[in-house]
PDB file of C-alpha atoms in Angstrom:
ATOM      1  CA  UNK A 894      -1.625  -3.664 -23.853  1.00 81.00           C
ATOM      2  CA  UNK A 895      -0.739  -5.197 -20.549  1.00 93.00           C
ATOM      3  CA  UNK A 896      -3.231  -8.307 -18.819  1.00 98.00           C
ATOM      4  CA  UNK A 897      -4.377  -6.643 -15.740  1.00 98.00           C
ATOM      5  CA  UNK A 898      -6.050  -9.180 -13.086  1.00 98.00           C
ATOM      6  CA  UNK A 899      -7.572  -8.248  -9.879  1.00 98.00           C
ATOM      7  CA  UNK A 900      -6.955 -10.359  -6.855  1.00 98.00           C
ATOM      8  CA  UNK A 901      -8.376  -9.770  -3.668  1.00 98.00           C
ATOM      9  CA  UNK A 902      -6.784  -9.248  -0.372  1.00 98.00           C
ATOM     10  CA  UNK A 903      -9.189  -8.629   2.075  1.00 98.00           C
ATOM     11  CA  UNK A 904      -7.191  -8.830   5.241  1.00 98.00           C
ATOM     12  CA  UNK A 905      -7.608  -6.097   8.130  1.00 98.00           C
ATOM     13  CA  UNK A 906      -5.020  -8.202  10.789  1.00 98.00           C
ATOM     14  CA  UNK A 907      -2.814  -4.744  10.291  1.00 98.00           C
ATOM     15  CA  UNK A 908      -5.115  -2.139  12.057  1.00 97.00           C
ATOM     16  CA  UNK A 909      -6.028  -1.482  15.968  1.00 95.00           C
ATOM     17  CA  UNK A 910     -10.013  -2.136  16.073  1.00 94.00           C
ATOM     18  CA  UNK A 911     -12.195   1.100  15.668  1.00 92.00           C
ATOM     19  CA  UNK A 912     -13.378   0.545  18.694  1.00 89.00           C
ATOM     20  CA  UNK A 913     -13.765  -2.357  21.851  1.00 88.00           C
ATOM     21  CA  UNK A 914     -15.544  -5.688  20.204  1.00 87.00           C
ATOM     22  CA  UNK A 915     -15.159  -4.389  16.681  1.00 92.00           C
ATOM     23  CA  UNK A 916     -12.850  -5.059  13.828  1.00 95.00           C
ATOM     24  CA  UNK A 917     -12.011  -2.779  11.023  1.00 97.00           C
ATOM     25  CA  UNK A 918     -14.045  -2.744   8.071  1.00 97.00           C
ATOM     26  CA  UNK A 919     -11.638  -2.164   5.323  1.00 98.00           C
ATOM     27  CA  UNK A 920     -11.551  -5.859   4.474  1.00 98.00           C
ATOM     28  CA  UNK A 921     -14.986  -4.640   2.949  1.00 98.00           C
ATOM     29  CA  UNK A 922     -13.137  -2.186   0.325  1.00 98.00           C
ATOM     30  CA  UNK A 923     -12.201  -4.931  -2.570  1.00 98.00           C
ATOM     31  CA  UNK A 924     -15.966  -6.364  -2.556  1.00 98.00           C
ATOM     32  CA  UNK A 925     -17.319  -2.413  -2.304  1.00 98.00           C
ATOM     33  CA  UNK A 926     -14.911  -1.636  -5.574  1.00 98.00           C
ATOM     34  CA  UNK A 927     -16.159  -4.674  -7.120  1.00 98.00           C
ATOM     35  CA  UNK A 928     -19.478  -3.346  -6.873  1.00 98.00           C
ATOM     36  CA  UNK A 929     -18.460  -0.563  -8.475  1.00 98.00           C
ATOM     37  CA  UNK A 930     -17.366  -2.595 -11.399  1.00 98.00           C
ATOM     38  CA  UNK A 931     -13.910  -2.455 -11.118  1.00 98.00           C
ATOM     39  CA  UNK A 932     -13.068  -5.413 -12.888  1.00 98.00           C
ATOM     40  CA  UNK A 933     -15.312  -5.220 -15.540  1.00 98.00           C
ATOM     41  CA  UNK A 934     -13.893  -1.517 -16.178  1.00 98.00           C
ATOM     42  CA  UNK A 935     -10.353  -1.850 -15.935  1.00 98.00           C
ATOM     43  CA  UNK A 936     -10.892  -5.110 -18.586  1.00 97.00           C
ATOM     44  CA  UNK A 937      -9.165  -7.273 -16.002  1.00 98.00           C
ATOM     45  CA  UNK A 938      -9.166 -11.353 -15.407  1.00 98.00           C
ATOM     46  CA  UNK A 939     -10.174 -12.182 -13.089  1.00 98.00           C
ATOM     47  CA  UNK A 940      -7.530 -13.556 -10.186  1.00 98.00           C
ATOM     48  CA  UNK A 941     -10.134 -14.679  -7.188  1.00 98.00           C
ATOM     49  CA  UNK A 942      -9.394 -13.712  -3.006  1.00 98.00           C
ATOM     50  CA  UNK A 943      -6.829 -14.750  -0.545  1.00 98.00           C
ATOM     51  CA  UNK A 944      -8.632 -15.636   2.349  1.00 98.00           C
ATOM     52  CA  UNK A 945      -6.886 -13.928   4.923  1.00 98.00           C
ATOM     53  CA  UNK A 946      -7.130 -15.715   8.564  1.00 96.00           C
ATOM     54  CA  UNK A 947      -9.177 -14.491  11.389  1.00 95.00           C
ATOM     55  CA  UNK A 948      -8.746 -11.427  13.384  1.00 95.00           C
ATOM     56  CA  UNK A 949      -7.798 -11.952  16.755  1.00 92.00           C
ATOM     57  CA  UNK A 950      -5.356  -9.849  18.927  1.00 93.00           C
ATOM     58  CA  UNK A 951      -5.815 -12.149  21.913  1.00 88.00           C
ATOM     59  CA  UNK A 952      -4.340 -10.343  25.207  1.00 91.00           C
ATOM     60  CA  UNK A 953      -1.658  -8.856  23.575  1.00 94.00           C
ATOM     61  CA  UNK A 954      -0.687  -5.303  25.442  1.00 93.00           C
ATOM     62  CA  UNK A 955       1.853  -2.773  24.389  1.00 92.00           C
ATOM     63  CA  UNK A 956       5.265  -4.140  24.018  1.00 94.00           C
ATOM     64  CA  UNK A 957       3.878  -7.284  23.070  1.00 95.00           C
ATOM     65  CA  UNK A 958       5.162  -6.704  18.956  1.00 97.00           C
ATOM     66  CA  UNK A 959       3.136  -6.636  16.376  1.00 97.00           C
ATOM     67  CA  UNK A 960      -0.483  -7.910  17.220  1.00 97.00           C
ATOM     68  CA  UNK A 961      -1.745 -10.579  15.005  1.00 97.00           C
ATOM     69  CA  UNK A 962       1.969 -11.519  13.563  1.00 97.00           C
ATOM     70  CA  UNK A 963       1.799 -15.239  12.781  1.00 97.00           C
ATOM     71  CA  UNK A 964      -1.655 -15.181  10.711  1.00 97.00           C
ATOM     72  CA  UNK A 965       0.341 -11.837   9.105  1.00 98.00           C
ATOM     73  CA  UNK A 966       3.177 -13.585   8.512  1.00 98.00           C
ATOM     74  CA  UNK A 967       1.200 -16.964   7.102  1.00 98.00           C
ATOM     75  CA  UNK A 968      -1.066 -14.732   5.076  1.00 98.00           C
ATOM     76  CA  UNK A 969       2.008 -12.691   3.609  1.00 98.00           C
ATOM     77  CA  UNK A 970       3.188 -15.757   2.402  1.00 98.00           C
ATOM     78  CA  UNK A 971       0.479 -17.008   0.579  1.00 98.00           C
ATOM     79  CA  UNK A 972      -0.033 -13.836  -0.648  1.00 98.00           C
ATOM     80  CA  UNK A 973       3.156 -13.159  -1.994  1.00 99.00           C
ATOM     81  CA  UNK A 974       2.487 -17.203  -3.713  1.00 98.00           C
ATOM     82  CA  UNK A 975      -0.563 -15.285  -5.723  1.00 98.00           C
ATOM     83  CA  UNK A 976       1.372 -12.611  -6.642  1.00 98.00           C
ATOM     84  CA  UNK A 977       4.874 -14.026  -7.566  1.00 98.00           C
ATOM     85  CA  UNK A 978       2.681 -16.259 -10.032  1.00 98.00           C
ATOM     86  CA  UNK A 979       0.877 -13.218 -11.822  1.00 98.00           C
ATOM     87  CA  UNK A 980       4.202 -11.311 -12.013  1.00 98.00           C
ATOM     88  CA  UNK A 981       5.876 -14.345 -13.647  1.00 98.00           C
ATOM     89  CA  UNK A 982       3.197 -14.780 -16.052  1.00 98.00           C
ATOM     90  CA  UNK A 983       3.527 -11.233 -17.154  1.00 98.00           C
ATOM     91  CA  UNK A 984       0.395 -10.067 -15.857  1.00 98.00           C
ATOM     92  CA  UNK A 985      -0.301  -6.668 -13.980  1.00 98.00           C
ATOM     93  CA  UNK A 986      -1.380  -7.609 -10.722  1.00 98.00           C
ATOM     94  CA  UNK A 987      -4.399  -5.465  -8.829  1.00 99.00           C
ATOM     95  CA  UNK A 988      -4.832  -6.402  -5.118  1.00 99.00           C
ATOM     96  CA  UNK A 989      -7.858  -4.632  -3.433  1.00 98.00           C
ATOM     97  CA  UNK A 990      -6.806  -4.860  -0.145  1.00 98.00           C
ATOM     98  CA  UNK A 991      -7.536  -4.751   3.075  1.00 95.00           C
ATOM     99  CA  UNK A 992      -5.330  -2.476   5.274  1.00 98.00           C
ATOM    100  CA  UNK A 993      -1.716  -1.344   4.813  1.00 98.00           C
ATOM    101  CA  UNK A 994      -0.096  -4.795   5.833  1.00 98.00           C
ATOM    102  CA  UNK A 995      -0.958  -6.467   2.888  1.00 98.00           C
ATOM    103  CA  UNK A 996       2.100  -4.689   0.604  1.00 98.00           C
ATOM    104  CA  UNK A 997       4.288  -7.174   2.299  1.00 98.00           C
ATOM    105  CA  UNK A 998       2.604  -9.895   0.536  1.00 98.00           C
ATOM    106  CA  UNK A 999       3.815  -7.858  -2.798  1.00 98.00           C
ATOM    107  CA  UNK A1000       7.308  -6.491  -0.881  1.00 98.00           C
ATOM    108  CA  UNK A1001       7.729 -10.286  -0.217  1.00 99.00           C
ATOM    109  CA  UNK A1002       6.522 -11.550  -3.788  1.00 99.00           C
ATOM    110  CA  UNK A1003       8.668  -8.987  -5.529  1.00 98.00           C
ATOM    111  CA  UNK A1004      12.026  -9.955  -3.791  1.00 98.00           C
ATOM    112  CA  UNK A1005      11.535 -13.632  -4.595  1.00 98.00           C
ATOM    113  CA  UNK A1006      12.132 -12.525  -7.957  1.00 98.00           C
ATOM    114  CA  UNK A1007      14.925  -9.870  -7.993  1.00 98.00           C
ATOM    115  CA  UNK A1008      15.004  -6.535  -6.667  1.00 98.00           C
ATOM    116  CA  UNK A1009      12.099  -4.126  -7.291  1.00 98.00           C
ATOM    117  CA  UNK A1010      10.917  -0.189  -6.090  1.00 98.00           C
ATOM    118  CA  UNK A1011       8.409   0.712  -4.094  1.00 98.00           C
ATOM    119  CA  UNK A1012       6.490   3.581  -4.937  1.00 98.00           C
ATOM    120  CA  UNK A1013       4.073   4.470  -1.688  1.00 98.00           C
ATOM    121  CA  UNK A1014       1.382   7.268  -2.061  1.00 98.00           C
ATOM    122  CA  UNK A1015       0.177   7.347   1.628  1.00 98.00           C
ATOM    123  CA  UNK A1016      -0.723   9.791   3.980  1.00 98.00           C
ATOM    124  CA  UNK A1017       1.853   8.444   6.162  1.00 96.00           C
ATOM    125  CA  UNK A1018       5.069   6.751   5.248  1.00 96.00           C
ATOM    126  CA  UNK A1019       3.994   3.979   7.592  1.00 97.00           C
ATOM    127  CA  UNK A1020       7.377   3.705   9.008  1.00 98.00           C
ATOM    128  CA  UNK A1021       7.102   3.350  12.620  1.00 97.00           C
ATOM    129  CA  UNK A1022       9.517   0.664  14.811  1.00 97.00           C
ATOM    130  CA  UNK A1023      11.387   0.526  17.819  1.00 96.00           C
ATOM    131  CA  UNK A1024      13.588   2.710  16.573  1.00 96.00           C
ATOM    132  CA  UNK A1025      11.344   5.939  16.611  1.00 96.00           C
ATOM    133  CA  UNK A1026       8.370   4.354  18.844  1.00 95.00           C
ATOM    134  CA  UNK A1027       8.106   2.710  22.534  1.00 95.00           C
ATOM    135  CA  UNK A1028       6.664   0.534  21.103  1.00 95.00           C
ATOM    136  CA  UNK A1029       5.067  -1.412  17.839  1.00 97.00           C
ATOM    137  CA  UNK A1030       1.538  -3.245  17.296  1.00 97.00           C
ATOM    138  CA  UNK A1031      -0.521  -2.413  14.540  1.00 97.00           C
ATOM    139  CA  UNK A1032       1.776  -3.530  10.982  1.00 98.00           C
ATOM    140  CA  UNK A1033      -0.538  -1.360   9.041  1.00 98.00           C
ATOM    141  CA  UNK A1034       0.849   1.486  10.547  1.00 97.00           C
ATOM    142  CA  UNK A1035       4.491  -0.400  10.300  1.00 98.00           C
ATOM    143  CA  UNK A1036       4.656  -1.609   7.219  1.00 98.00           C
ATOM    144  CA  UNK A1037       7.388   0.027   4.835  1.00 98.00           C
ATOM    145  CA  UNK A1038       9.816  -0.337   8.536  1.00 98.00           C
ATOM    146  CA  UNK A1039       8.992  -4.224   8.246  1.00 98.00           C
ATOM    147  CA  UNK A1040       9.203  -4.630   4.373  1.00 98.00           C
ATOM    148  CA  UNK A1041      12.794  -2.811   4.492  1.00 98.00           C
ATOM    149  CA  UNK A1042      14.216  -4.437   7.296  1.00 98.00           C
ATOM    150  CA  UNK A1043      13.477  -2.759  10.011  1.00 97.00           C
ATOM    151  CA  UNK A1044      11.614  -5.251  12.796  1.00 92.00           C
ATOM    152  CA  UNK A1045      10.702  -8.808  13.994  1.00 96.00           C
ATOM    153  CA  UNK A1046      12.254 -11.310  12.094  1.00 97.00           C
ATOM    154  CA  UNK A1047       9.431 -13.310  12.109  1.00 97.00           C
ATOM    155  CA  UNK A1048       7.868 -10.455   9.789  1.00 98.00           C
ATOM    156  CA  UNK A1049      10.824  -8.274   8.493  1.00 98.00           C
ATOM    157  CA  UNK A1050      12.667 -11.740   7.106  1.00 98.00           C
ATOM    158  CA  UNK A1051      10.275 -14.439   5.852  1.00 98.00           C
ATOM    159  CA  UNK A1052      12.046 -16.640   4.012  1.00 98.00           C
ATOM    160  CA  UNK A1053      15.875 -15.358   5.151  1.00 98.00           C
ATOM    161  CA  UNK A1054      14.634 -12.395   2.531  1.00 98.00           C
ATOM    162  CA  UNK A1055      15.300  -9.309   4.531  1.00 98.00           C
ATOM    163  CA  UNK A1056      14.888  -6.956   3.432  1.00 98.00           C
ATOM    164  CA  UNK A1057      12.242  -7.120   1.152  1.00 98.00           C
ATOM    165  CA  UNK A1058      13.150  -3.543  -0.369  1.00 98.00           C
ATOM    166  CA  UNK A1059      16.016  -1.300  -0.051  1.00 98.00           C
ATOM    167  CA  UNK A1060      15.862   1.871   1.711  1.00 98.00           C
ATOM    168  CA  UNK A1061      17.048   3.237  -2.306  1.00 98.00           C
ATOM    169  CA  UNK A1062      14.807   1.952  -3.978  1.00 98.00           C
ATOM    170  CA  UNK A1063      11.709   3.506  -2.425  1.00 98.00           C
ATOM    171  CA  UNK A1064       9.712   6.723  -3.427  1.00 98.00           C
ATOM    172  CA  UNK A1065       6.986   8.213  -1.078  1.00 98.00           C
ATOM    173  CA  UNK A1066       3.943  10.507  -1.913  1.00 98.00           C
ATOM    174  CA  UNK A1067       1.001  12.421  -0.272  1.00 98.00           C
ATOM    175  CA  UNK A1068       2.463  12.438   3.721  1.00 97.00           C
ATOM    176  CA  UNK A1069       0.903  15.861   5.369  1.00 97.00           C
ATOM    177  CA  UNK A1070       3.656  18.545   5.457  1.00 95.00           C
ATOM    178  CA  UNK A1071       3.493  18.269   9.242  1.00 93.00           C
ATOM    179  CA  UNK A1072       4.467  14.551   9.366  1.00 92.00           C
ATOM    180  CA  UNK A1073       6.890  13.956  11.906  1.00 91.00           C
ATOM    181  CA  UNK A1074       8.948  10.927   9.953  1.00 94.00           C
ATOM    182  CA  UNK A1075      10.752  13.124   7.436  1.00 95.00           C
ATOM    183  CA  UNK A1076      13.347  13.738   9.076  1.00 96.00           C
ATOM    184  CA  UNK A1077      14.231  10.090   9.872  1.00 97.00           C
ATOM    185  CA  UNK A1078      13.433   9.468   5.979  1.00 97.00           C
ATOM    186  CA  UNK A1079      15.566  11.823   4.775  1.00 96.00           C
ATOM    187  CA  UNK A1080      18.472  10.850   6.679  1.00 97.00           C
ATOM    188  CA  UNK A1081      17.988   7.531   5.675  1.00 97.00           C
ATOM    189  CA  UNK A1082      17.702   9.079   2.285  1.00 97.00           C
ATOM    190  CA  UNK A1083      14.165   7.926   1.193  1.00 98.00           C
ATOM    191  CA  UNK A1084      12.953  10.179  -1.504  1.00 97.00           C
ATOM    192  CA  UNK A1085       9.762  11.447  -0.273  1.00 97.00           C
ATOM    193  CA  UNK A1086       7.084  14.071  -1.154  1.00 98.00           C
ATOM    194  CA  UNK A1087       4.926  15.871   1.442  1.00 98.00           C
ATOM    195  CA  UNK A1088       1.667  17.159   0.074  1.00 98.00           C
ATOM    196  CA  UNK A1089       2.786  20.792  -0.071  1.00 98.00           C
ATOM    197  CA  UNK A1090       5.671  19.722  -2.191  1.00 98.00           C
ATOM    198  CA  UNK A1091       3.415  17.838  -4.564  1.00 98.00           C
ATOM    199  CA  UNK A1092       1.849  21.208  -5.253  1.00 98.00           C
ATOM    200  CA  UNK A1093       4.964  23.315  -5.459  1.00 97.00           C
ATOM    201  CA  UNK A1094       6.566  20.487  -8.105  1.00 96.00           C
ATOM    202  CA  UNK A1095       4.028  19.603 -10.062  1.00 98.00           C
ATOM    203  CA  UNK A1096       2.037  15.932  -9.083  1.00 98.00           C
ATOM    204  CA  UNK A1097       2.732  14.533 -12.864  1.00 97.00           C
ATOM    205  CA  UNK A1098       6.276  16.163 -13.382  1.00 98.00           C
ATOM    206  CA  UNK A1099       7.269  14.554  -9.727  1.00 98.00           C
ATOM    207  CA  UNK A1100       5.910  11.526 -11.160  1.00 98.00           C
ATOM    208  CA  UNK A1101       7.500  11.213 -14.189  1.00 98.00           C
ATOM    209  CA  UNK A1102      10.830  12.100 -12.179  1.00 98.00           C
ATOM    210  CA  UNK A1103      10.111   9.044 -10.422  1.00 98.00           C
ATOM    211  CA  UNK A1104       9.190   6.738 -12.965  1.00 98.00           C
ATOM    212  CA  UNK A1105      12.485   7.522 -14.553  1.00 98.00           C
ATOM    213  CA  UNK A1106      14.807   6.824 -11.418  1.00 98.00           C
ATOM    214  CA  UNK A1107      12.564   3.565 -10.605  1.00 98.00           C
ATOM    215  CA  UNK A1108      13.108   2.149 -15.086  1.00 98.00           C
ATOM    216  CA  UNK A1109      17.306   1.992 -13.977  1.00 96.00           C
ATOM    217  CA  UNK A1110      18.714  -1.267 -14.713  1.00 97.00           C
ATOM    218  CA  UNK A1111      19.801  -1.811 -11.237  1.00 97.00           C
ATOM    219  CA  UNK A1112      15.932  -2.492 -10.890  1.00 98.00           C
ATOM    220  CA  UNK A1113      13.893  -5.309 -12.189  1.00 98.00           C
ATOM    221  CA  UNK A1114      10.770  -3.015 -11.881  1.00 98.00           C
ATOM    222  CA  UNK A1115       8.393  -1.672  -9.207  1.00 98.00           C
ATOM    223  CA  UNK A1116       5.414  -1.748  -7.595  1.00 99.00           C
ATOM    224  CA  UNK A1117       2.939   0.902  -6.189  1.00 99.00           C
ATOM    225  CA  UNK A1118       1.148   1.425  -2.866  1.00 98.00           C
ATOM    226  CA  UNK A1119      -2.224   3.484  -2.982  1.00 98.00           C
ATOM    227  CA  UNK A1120      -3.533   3.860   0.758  1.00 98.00           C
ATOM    228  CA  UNK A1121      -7.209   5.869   0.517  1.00 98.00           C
ATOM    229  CA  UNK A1122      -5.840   8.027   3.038  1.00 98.00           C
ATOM    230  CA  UNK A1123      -3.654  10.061   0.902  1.00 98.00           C
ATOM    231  CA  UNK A1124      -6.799  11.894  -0.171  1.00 98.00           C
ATOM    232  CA  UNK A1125      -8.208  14.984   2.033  1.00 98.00           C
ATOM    233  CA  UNK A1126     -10.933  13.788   4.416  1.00 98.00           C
ATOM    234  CA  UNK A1127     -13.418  16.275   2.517  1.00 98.00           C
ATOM    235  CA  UNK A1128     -13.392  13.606  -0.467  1.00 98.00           C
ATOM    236  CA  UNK A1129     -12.019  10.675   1.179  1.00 98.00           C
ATOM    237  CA  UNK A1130     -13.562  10.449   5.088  1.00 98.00           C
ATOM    238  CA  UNK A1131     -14.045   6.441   4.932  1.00 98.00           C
ATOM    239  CA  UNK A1132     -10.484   5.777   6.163  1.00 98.00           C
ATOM    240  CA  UNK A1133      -9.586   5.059   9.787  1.00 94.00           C
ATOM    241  CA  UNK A1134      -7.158   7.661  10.295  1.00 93.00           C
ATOM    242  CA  UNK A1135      -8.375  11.184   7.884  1.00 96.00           C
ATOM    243  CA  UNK A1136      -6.439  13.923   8.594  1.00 95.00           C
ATOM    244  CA  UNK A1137      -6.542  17.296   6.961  1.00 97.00           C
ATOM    245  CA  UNK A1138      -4.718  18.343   4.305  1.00 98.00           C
ATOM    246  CA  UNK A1139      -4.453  15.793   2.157  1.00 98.00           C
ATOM    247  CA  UNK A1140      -4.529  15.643  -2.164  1.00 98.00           C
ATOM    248  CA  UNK A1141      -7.636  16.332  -3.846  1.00 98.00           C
ATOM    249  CA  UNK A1142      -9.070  13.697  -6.629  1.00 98.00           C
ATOM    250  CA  UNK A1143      -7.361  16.106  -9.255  1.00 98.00           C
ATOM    251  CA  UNK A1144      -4.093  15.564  -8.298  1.00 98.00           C
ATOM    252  CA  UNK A1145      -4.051  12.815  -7.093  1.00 98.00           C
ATOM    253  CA  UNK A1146      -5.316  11.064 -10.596  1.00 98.00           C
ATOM    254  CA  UNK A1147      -2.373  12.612 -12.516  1.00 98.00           C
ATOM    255  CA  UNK A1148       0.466  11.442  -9.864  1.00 98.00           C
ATOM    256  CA  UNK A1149      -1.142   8.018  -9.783  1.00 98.00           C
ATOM    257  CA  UNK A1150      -1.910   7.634 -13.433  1.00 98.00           C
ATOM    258  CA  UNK A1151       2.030   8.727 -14.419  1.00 98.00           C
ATOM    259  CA  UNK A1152       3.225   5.955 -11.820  1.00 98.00           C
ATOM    260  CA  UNK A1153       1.261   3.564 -13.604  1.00 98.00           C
ATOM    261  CA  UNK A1154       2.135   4.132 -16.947  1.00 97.00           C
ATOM    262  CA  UNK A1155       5.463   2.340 -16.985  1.00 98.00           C
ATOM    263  CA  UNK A1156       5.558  -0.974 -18.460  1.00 97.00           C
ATOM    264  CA  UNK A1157       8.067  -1.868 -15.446  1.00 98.00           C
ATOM    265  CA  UNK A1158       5.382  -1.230 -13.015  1.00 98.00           C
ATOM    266  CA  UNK A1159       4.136  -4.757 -12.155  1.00 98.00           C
ATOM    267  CA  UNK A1160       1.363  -4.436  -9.931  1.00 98.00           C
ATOM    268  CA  UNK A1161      -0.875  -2.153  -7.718  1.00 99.00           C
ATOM    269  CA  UNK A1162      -2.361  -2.603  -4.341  1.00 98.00           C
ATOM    270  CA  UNK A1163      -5.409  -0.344  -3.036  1.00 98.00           C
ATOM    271  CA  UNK A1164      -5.257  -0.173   0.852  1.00 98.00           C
ATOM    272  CA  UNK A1165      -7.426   1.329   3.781  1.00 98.00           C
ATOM    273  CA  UNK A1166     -10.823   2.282   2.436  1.00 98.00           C
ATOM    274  CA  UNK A1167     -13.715   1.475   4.830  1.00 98.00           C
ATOM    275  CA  UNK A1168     -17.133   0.944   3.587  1.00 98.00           C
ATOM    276  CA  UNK A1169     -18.421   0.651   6.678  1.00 97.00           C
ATOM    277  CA  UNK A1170     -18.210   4.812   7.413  1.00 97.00           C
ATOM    278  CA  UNK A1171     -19.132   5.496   4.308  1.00 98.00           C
ATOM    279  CA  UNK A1172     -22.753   4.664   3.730  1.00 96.00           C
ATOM    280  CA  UNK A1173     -23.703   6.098   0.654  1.00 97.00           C
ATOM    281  CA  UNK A1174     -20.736   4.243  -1.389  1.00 98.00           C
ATOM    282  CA  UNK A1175     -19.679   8.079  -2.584  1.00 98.00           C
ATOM    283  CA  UNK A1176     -16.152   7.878  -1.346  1.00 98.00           C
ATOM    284  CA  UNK A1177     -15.716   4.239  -3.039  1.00 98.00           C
ATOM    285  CA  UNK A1178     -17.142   5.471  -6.150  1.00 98.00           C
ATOM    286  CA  UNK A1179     -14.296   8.327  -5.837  1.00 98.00           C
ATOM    287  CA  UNK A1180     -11.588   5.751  -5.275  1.00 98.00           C
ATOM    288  CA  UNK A1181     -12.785   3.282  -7.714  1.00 98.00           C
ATOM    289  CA  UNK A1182     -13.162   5.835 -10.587  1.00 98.00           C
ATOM    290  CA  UNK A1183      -9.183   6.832  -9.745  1.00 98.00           C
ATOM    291  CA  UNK A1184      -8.194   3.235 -10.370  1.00 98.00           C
ATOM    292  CA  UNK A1185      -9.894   2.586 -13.400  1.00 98.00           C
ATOM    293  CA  UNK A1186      -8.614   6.206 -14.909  1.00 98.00           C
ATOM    294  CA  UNK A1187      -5.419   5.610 -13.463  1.00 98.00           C
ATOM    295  CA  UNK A1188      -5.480   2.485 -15.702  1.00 98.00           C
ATOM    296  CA  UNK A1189      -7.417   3.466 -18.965  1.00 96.00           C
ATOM    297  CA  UNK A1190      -4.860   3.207 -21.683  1.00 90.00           C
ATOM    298  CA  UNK A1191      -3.404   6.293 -23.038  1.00 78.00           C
TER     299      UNK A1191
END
């Protein structure tokens, strides 16, 4: 039975504020899924916070870069610091995050070590840069572009490590059928699953497809990306961005819980949750309860 330990990540420096003289509230989600017991239910250690720095976009404007890139860039580092250590000990690492930006502190983490996949279930595949935008800002939004090379050094090559992960060695899950990146992904040849095609294949079967391609010896394991957003907006409205159409708690669970299952899966970051629009804790409750089943042993 693996050692799972829960660190927090509580950073939001990767999201646009919800609105003018307000910051986004997911840095609330790790302390909301602790209240739902999290730790104690999962029978994790527990691994403490990294304090990420303050929010402050200062005057940036469009065409600026990425707002808020040197406390990202500081707080991916000491981030990836936590991580690396829990991954070298052996231990399964659980980061309750904050937004989307904080996967580069595992991306970054990982590739200290050797080379390890990615597998992303997101309603988006986060994948925006100059090359398909104006214009970048918000890394949340950004990330997987930044963690596989694709962006400011001073993000996309911390360390003289870019990139982070190889376009290869990345497997994406839960974008809406609509989403406008897949054609970009697969010429790049990303693997990647809409939610319609989750249906049609089967959310376990897919998964276990996946685990399979990520155990090859090329790899030295992987990690996986859960971004609250990935669920419909029916079940899961707490999320900055909920758009229709997305996987309902019963598929999601076996897609996530198959990912999981690996013993060369070394970690798993929970992203984009916002207690702050959803005031009866239901939607945490959801999201917590996926975790800790995702988890349970067999």
């Amino acid at each position: 039975m693996r050692t799972i330990v829960v660190l927090d990540a509580p950073s939001n420096l990767g999201l646009r504020p919800p609105a003018p003289g307000t910051v986004p509230g997911c840095y609330k989600l790790a302390g909301a899924l602790r209240e739902q017991r999290i730790v104690q239910r999962t029978g994790a250690l527990e691994g403490g916070v990294v304090v990420p720095p303050r929010y402050d976009r200062g005057d940036w404007q469009p065409g600026d870069g990425v707002f808020n890139a040197a406390a990202l860039a500081d707080y991916t580092r000491t981030l990836a610091d936590r991580i690396e250590g829990h991954v070298r000990a052996g231990e399964f690492a659980l980061v309750l995050g904050g937004d989307c930006s904080i996967q580069l502190g595992a991306a970054l983490a990982l590739r200290r070590l050797g080379r390890y996949g990615l597998a992303a279930v997101d309603g988006s595949a986060d994948f925006r840069h100059l090359g398909n935008s104006p214009h970048v800002g918000a890394a949340g939004g950004e990330e997987l572009a930044i963690a596989t090379g694709r962006g400011q050094a001073d993000l996309s090559d911390l360390e003289g490590l870019r990139p982070y992960l190889k376009d290869e060695d990345v497997r994406l899950f839960g974008m809406r059928d609509e989403d406008e990146d897949q054609a970009e992904l697969a010429a790049l040849q990303i693997p990647h699953a809409t939610v319609g095609q989750i249906r049609e294949w089967g959310a376990a079967e897919l998964a276990r497809a996946t685990v399979e391609s990520l155990e090859t010896p090329a790899l030295d394991g992987y990690w996986v990306h859960l971004d609250a957003d990935v669920l419909d907006p029916s079940v899961m409205p707490a999320v900055d961005s909920p758009d229709d159409g997305g996987l309902m708690p019963d598929e999601l669970a076996p897609l996530l819980r198959t990912l999981l299952s690996s013993p060369r899966c070394v970690g798993l970051n929970v992203t984009i949750y916002d207690p702050d629009l959803d005031p009866d804790g239901t939607a945490g409750a959801l999201l917590a309860d996926l975790v800790v089943g995702a988890l349970a042993p067999a």
